[in-house]
JSON list of C-alpha atoms and ligand atoms in Angstrom, two decimals:
[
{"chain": "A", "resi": 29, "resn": "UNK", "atom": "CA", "xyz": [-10.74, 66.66, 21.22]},
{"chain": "A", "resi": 30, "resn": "UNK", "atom": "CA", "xyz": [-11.55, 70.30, 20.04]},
{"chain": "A", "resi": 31, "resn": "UNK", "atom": "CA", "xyz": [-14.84, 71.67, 20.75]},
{"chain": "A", "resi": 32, "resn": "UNK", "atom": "CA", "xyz": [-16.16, 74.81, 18.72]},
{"chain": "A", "resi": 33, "resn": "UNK", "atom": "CA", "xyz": [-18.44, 77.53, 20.60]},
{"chain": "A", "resi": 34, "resn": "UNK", "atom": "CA", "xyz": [-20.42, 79.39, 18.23]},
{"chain": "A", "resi": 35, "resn": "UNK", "atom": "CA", "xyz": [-19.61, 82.81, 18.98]},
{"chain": "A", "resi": 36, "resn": "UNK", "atom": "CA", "xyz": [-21.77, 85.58, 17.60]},
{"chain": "A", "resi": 37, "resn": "UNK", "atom": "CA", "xyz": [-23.53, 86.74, 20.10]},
{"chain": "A", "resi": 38, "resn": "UNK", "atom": "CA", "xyz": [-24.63, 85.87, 23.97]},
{"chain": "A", "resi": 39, "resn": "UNK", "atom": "CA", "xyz": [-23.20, 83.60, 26.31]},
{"chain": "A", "resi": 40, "resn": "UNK", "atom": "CA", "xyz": [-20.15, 82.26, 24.49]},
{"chain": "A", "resi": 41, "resn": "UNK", "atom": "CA", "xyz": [-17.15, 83.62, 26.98]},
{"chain": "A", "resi": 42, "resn": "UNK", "atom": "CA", "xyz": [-18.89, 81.52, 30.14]},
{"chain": "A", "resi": 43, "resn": "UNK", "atom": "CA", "xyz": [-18.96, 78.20, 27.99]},
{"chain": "A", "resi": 44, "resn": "UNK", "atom": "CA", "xyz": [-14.65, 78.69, 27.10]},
{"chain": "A", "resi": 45, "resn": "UNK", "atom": "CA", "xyz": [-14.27, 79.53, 30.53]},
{"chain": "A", "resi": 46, "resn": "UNK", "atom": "CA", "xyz": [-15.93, 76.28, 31.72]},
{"chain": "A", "resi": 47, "resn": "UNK", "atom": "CA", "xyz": [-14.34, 73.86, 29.21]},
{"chain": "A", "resi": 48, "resn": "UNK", "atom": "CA", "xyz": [-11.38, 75.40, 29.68]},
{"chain": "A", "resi": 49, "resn": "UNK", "atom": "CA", "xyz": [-11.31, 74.09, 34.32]},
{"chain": "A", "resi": 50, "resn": "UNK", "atom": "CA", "xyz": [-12.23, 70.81, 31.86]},
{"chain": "A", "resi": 51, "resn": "UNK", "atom": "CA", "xyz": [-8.93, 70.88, 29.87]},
{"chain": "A", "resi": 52, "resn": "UNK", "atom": "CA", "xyz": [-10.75, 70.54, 26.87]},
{"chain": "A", "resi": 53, "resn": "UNK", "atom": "CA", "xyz": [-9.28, 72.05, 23.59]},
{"chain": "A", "resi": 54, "resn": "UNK", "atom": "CA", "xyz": [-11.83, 74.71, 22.48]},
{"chain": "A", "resi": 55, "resn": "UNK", "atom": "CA", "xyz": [-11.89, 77.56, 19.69]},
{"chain": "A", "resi": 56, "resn": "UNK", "atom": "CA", "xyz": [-14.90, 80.31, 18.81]},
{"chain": "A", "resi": 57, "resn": "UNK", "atom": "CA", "xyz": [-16.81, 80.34, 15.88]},
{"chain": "A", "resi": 58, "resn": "UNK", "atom": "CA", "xyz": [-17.27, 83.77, 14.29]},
{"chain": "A", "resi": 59, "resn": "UNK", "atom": "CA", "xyz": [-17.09, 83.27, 10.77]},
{"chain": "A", "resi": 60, "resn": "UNK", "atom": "CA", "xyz": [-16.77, 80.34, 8.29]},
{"chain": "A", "resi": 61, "resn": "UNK", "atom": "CA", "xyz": [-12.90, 80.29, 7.61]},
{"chain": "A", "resi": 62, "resn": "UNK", "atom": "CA", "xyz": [-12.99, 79.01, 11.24]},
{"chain": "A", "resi": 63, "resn": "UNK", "atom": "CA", "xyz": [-14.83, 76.03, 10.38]},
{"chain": "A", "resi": 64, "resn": "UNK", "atom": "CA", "xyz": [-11.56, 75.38, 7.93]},
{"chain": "A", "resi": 65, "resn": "UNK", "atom": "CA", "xyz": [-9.72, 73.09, 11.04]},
{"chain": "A", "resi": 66, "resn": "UNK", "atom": "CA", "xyz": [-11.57, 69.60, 11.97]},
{"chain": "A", "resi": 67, "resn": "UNK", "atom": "CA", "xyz": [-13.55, 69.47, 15.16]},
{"chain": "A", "resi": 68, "resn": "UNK", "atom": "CA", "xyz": [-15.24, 67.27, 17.09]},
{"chain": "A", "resi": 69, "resn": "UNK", "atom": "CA", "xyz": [-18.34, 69.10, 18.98]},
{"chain": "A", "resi": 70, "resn": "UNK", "atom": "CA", "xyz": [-20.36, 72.06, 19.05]},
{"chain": "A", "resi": 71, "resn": "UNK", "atom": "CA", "xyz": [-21.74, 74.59, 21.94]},
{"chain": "A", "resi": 72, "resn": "UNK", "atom": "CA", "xyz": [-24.27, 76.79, 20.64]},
{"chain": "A", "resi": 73, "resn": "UNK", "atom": "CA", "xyz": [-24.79, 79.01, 23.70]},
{"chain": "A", "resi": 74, "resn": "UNK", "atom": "CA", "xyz": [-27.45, 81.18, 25.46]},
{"chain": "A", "resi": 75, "resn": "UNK", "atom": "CA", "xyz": [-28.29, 84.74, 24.08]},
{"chain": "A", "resi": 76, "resn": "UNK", "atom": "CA", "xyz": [-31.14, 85.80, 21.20]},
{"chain": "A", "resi": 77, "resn": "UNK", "atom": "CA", "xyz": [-31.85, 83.02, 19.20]},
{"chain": "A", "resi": 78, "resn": "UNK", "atom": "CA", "xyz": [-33.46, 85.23, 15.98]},
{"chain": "A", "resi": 79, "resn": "UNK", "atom": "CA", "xyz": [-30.39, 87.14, 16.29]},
{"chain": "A", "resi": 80, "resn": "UNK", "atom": "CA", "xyz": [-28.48, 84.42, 16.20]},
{"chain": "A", "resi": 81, "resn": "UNK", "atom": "CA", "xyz": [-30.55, 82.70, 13.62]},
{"chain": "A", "resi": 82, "resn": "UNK", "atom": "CA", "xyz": [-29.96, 85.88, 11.55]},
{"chain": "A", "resi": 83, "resn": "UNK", "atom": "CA", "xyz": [-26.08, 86.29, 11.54]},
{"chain": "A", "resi": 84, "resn": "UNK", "atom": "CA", "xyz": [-25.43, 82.58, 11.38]},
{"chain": "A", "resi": 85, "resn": "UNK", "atom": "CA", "xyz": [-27.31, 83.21, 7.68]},
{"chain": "A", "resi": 86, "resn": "UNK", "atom": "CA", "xyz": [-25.52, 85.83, 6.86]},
{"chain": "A", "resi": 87, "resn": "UNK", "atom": "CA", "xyz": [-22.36, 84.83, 7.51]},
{"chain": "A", "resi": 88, "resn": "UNK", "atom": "CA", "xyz": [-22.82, 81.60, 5.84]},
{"chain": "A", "resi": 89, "resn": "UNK", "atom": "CA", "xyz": [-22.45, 79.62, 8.77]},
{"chain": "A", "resi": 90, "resn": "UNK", "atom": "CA", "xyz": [-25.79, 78.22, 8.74]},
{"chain": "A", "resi": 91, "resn": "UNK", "atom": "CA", "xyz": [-25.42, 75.42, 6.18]},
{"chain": "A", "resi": 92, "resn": "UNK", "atom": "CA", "xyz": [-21.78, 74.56, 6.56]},
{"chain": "A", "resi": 93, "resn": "UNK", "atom": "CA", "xyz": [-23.23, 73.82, 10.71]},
{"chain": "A", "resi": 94, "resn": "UNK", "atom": "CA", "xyz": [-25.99, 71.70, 9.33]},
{"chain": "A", "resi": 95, "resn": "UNK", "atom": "CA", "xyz": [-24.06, 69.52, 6.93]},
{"chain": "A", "resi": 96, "resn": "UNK", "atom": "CA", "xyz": [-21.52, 68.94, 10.13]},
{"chain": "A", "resi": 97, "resn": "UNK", "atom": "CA", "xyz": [-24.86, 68.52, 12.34]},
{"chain": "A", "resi": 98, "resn": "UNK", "atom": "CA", "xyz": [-26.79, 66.60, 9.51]},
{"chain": "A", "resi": 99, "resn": "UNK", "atom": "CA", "xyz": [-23.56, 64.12, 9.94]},
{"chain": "A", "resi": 100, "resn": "UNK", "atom": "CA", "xyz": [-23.46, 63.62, 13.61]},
{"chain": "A", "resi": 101, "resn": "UNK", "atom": "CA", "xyz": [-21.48, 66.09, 15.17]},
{"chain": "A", "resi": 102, "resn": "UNK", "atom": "CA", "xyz": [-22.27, 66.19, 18.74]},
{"chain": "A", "resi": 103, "resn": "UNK", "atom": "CA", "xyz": [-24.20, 69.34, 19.46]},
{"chain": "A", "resi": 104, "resn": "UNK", "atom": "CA", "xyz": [-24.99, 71.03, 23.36]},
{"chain": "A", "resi": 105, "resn": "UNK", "atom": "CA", "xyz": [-27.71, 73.93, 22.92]},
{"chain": "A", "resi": 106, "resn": "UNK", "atom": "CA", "xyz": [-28.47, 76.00, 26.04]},
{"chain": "A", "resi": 107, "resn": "UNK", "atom": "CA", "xyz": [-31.00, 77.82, 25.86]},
{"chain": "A", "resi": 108, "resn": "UNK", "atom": "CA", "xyz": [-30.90, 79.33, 22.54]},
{"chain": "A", "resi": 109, "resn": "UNK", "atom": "CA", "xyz": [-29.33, 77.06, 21.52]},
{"chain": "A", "resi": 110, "resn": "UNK", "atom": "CA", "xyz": [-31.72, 74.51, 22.33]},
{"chain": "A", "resi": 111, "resn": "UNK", "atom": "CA", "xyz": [-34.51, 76.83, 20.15]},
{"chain": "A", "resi": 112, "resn": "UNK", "atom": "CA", "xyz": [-32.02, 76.92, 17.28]},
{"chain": "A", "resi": 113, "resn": "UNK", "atom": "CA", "xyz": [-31.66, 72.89, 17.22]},
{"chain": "A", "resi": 114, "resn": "UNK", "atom": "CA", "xyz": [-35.40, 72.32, 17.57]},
{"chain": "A", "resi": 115, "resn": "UNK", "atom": "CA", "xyz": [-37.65, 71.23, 14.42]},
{"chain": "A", "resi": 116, "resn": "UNK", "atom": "CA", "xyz": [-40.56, 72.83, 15.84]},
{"chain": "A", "resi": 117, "resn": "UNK", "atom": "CA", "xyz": [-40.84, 76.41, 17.46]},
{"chain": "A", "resi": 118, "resn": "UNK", "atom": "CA", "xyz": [-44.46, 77.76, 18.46]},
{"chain": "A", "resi": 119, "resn": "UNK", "atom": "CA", "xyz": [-45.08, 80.83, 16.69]},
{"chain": "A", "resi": 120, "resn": "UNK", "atom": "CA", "xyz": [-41.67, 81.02, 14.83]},
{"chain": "A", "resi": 121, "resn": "UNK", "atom": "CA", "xyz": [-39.69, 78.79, 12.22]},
{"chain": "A", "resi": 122, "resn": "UNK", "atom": "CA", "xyz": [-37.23, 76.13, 12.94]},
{"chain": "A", "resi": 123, "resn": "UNK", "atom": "CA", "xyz": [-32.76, 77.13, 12.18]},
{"chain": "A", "resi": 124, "resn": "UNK", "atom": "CA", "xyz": [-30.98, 74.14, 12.32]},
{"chain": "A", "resi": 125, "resn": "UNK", "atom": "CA", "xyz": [-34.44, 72.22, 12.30]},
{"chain": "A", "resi": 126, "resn": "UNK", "atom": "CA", "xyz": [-33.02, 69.10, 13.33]},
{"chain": "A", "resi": 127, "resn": "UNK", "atom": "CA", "xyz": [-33.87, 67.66, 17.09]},
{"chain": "A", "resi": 128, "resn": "UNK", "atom": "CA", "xyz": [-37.22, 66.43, 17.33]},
{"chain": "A", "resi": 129, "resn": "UNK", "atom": "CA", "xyz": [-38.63, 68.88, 19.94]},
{"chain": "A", "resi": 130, "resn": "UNK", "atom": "CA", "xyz": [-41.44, 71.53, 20.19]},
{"chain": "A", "resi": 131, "resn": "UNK", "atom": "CA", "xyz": [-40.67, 74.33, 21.93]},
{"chain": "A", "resi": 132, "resn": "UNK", "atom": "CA", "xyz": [-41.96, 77.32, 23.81]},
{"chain": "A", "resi": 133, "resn": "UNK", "atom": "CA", "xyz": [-40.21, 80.49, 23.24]},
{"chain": "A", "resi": 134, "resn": "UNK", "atom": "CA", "xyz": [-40.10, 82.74, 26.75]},
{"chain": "A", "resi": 135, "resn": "UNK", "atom": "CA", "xyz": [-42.14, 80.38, 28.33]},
{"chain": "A", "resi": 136, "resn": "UNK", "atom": "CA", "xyz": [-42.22, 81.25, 31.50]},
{"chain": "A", "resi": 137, "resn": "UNK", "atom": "CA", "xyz": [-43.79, 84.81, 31.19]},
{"chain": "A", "resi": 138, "resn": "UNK", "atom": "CA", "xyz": [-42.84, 88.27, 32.23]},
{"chain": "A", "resi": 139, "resn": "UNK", "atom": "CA", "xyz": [-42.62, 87.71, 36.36]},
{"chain": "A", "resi": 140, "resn": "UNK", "atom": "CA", "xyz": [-40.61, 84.24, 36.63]},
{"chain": "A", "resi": 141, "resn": "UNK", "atom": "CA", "xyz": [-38.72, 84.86, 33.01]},
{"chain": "A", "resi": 142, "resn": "UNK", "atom": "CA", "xyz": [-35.37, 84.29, 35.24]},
{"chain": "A", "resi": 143, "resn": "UNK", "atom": "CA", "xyz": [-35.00, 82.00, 38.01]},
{"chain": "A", "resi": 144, "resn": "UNK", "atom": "CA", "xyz": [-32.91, 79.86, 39.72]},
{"chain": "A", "resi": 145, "resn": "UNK", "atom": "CA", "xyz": [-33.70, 75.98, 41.12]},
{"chain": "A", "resi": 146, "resn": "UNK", "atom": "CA", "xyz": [-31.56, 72.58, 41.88]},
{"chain": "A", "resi": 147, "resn": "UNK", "atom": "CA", "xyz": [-33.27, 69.72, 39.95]},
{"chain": "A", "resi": 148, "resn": "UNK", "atom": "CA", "xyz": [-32.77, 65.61, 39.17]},
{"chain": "A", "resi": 149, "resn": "UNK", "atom": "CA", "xyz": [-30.76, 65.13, 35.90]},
{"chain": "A", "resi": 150, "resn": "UNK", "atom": "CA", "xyz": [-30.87, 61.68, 34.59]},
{"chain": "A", "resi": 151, "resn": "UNK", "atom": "CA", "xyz": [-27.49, 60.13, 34.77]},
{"chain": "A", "resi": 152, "resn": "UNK", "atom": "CA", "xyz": [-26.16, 62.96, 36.92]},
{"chain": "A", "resi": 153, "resn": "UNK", "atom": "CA", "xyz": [-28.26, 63.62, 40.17]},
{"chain": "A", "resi": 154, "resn": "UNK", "atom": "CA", "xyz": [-29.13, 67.12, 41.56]},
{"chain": "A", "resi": 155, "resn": "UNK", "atom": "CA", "xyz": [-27.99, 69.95, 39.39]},
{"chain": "A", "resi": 156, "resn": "UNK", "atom": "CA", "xyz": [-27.99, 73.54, 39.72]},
{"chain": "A", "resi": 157, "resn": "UNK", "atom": "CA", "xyz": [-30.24, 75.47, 37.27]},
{"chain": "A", "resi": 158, "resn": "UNK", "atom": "CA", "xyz": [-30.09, 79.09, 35.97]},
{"chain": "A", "resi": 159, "resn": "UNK", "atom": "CA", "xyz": [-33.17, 80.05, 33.60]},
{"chain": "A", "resi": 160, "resn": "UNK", "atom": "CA", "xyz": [-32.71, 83.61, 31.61]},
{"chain": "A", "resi": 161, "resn": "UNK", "atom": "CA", "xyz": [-36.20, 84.37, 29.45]},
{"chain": "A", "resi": 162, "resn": "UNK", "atom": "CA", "xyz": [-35.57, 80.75, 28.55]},
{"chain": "A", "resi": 163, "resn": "UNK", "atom": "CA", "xyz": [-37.95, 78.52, 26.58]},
{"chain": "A", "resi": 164, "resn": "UNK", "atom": "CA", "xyz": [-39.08, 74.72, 27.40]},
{"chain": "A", "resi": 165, "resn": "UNK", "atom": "CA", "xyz": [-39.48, 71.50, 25.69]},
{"chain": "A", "resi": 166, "resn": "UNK", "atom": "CA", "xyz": [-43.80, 71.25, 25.04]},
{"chain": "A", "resi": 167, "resn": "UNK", "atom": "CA", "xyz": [-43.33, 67.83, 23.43]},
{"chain": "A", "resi": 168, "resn": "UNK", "atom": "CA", "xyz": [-40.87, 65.63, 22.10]},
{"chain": "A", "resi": 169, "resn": "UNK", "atom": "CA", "xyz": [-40.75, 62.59, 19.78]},
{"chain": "A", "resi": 170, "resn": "UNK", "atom": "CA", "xyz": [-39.91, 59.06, 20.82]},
{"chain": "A", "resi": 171, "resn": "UNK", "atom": "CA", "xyz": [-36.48, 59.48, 20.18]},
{"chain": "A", "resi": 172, "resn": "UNK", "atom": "CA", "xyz": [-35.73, 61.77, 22.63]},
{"chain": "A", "resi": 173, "resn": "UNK", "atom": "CA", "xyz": [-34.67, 61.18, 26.28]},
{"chain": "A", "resi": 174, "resn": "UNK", "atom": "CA", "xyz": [-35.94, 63.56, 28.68]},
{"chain": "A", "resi": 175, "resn": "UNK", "atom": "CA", "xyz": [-33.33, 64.06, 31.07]},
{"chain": "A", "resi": 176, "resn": "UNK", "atom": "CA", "xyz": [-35.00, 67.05, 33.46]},
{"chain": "A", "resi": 177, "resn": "UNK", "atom": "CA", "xyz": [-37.96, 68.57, 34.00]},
{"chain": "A", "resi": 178, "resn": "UNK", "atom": "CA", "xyz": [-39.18, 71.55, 36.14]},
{"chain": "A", "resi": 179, "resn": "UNK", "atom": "CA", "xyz": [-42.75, 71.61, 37.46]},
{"chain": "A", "resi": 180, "resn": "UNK", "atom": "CA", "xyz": [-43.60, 69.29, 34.75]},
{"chain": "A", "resi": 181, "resn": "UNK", "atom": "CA", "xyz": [-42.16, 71.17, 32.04]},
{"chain": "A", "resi": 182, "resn": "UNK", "atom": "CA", "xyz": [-39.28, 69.44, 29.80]},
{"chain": "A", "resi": 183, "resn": "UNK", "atom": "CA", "xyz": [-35.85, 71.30, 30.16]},
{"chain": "A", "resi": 184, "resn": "UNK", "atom": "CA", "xyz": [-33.30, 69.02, 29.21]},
{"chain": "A", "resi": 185, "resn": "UNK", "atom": "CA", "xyz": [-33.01, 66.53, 26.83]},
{"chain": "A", "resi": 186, "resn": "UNK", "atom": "CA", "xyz": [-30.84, 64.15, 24.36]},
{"chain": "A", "resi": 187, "resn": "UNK", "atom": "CA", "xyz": [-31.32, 63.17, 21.27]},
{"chain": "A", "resi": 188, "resn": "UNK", "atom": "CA", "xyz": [-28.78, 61.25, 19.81]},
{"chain": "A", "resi": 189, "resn": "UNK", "atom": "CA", "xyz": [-25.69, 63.43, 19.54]},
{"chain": "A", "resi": 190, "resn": "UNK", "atom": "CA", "xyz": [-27.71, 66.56, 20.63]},
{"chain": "A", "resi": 191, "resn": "UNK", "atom": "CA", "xyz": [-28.09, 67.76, 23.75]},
{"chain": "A", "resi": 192, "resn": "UNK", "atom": "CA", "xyz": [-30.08, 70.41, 24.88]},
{"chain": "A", "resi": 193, "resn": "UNK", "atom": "CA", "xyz": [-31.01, 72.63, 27.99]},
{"chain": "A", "resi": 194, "resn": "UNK", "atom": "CA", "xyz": [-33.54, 75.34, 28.38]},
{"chain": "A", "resi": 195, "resn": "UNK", "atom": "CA", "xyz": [-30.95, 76.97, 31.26]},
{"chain": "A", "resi": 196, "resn": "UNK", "atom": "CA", "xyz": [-27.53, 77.74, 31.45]},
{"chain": "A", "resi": 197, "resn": "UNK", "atom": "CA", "xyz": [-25.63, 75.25, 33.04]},
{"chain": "A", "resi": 198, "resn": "UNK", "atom": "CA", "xyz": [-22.57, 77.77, 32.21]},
{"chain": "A", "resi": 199, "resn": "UNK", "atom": "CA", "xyz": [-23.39, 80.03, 34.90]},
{"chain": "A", "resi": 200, "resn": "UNK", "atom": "CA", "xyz": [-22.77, 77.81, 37.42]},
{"chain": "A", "resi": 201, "resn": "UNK", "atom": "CA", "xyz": [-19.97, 76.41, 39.41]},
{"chain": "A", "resi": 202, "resn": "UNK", "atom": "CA", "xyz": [-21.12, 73.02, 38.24]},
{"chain": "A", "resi": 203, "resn": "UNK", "atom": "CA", "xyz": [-19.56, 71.17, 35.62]},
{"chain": "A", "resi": 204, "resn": "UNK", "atom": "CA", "xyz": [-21.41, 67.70, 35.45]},
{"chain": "A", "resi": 205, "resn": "UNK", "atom": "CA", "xyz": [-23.49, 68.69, 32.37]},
{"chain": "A", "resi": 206, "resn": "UNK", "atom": "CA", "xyz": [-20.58, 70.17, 30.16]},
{"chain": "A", "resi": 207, "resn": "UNK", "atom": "CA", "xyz": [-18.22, 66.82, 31.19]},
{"chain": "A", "resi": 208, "resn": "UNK", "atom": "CA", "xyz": [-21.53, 64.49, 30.27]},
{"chain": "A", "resi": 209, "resn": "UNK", "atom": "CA", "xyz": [-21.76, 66.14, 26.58]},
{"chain": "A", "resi": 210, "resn": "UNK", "atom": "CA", "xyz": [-17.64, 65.64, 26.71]},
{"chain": "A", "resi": 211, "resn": "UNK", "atom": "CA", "xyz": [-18.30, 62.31, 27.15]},
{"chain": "A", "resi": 212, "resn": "UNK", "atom": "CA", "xyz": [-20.94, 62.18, 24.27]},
{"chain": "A", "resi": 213, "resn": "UNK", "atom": "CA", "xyz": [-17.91, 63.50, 21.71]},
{"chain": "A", "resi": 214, "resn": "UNK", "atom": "CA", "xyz": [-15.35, 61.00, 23.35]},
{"chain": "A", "resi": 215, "resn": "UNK", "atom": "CA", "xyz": [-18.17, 58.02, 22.58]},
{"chain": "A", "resi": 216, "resn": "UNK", "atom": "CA", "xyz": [-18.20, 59.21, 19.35]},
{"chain": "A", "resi": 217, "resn": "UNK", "atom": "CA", "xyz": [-15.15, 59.49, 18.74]},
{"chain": "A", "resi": 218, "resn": "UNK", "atom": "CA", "xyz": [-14.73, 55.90, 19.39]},
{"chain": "A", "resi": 219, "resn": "UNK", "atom": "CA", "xyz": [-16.86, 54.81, 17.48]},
{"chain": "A", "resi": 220, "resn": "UNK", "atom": "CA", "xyz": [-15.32, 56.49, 14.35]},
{"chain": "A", "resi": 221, "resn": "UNK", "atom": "CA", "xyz": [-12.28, 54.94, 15.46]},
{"chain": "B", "resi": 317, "resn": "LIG", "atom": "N1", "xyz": [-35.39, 84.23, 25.03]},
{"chain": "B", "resi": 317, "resn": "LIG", "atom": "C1", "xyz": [-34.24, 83.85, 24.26]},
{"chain": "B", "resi": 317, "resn": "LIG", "atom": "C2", "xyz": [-34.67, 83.39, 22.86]},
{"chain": "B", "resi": 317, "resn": "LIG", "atom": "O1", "xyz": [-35.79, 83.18, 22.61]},
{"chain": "B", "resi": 317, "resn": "LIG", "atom": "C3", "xyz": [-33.47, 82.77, 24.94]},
{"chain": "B", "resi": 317, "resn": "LIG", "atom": "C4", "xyz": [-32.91, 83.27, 26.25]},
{"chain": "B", "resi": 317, "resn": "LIG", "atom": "C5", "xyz": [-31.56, 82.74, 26.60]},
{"chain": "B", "resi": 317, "resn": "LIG", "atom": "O2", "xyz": [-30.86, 82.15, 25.79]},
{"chain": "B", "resi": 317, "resn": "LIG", "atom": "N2", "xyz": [-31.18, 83.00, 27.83]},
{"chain": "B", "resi": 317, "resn": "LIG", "atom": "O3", "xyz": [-33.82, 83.21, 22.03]}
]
């Protein structure tokens, strides 16, 4: 298994360093001749997402990433990431455009933009989470799971092969949520078996 980490900008180092205590194979995107090797999942991490959004289209790694996406490659968006894989963003247009999510950019205003709670995770239990400026799920379509929420807010959820969390599960010493999307590229792989 080899997992790319798109790595342009933001919170890219944290996500190697955590698949790495995993022993999973991983490799950073920074431009498209390393999209040349086969792969079988993708980390967009934390950081700007218009910047991001930006220098994936000009280094013309936006549309090679959506064909992969548009095909199933398993996806985890943190953050960013999450607002780069959503179809709908209030107030700004959609990157990737493909999960079936609304979301709210910096949604937690100026005072609690960063905070830190433990919270249920379907499937997993109590999990520590980390929120940086980050945004959260207003509504989502009915084939989406909604695996947490935070005072009634949606902040982690799974479509499919795309995963998604409004914090940074890279920031902590827990590594539950990275070996649950591991296990969403191993299930695939099986299946292409
Ligand atoms: N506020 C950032 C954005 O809108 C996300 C913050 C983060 O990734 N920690 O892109």
């Amino acid at each position: 298994m080899r997992v790319g980490i798109l790595a342009l900008q933001g919170a890219f180092a944290e996500h190697a360093a955590v698949l790495e205590k995993l022993g999973a194979e991983h490799f950073e995107i920074r431009q498209r001749k390393d999209l040349e090797a086969p792969f079988d999942g993708l980390i967009l991490p934390g950081g700007e997402s218009t910047v991001m959004k930006k220098l994936l289209h000009d280094l013309g790694l936006l549309e090679p990433l959506a064909e992969k996406i548009q095909e199933g490659l398993p996806v985890f968006g943190t953050c960013a990431g999450l607002i780069l894989l959503a179809k709908e963003i209030e107030g700004g247009s959609p990157c990737f455009g493909v999960m079936d999510i609304a979301v709210k950019r910096n949604a937690y205003g100026r005072q609690l933009g960063s905070f830190y709670v433990r919270e249920s995770f379907h499937g997993i239990g109590m999990v520590p989470m980390t929120f940086i400026r980050g945004p959260y799920i207003a509504s989502a379509g009915k084939d989406v799971e909604v695996l947490a929420e935070v005072d009634g807010n949606i902040v982690a959820a799974r479509q499919g092969n795309l995963l998604v969390t409004a914090f940074h599960p890279e920031l902590s010493e827990d590594l539950s949520i990275h070996r649950y999307f591991l296990q969403i590229i191993e299930r695939r792989a099986c299946q292409n078996a």
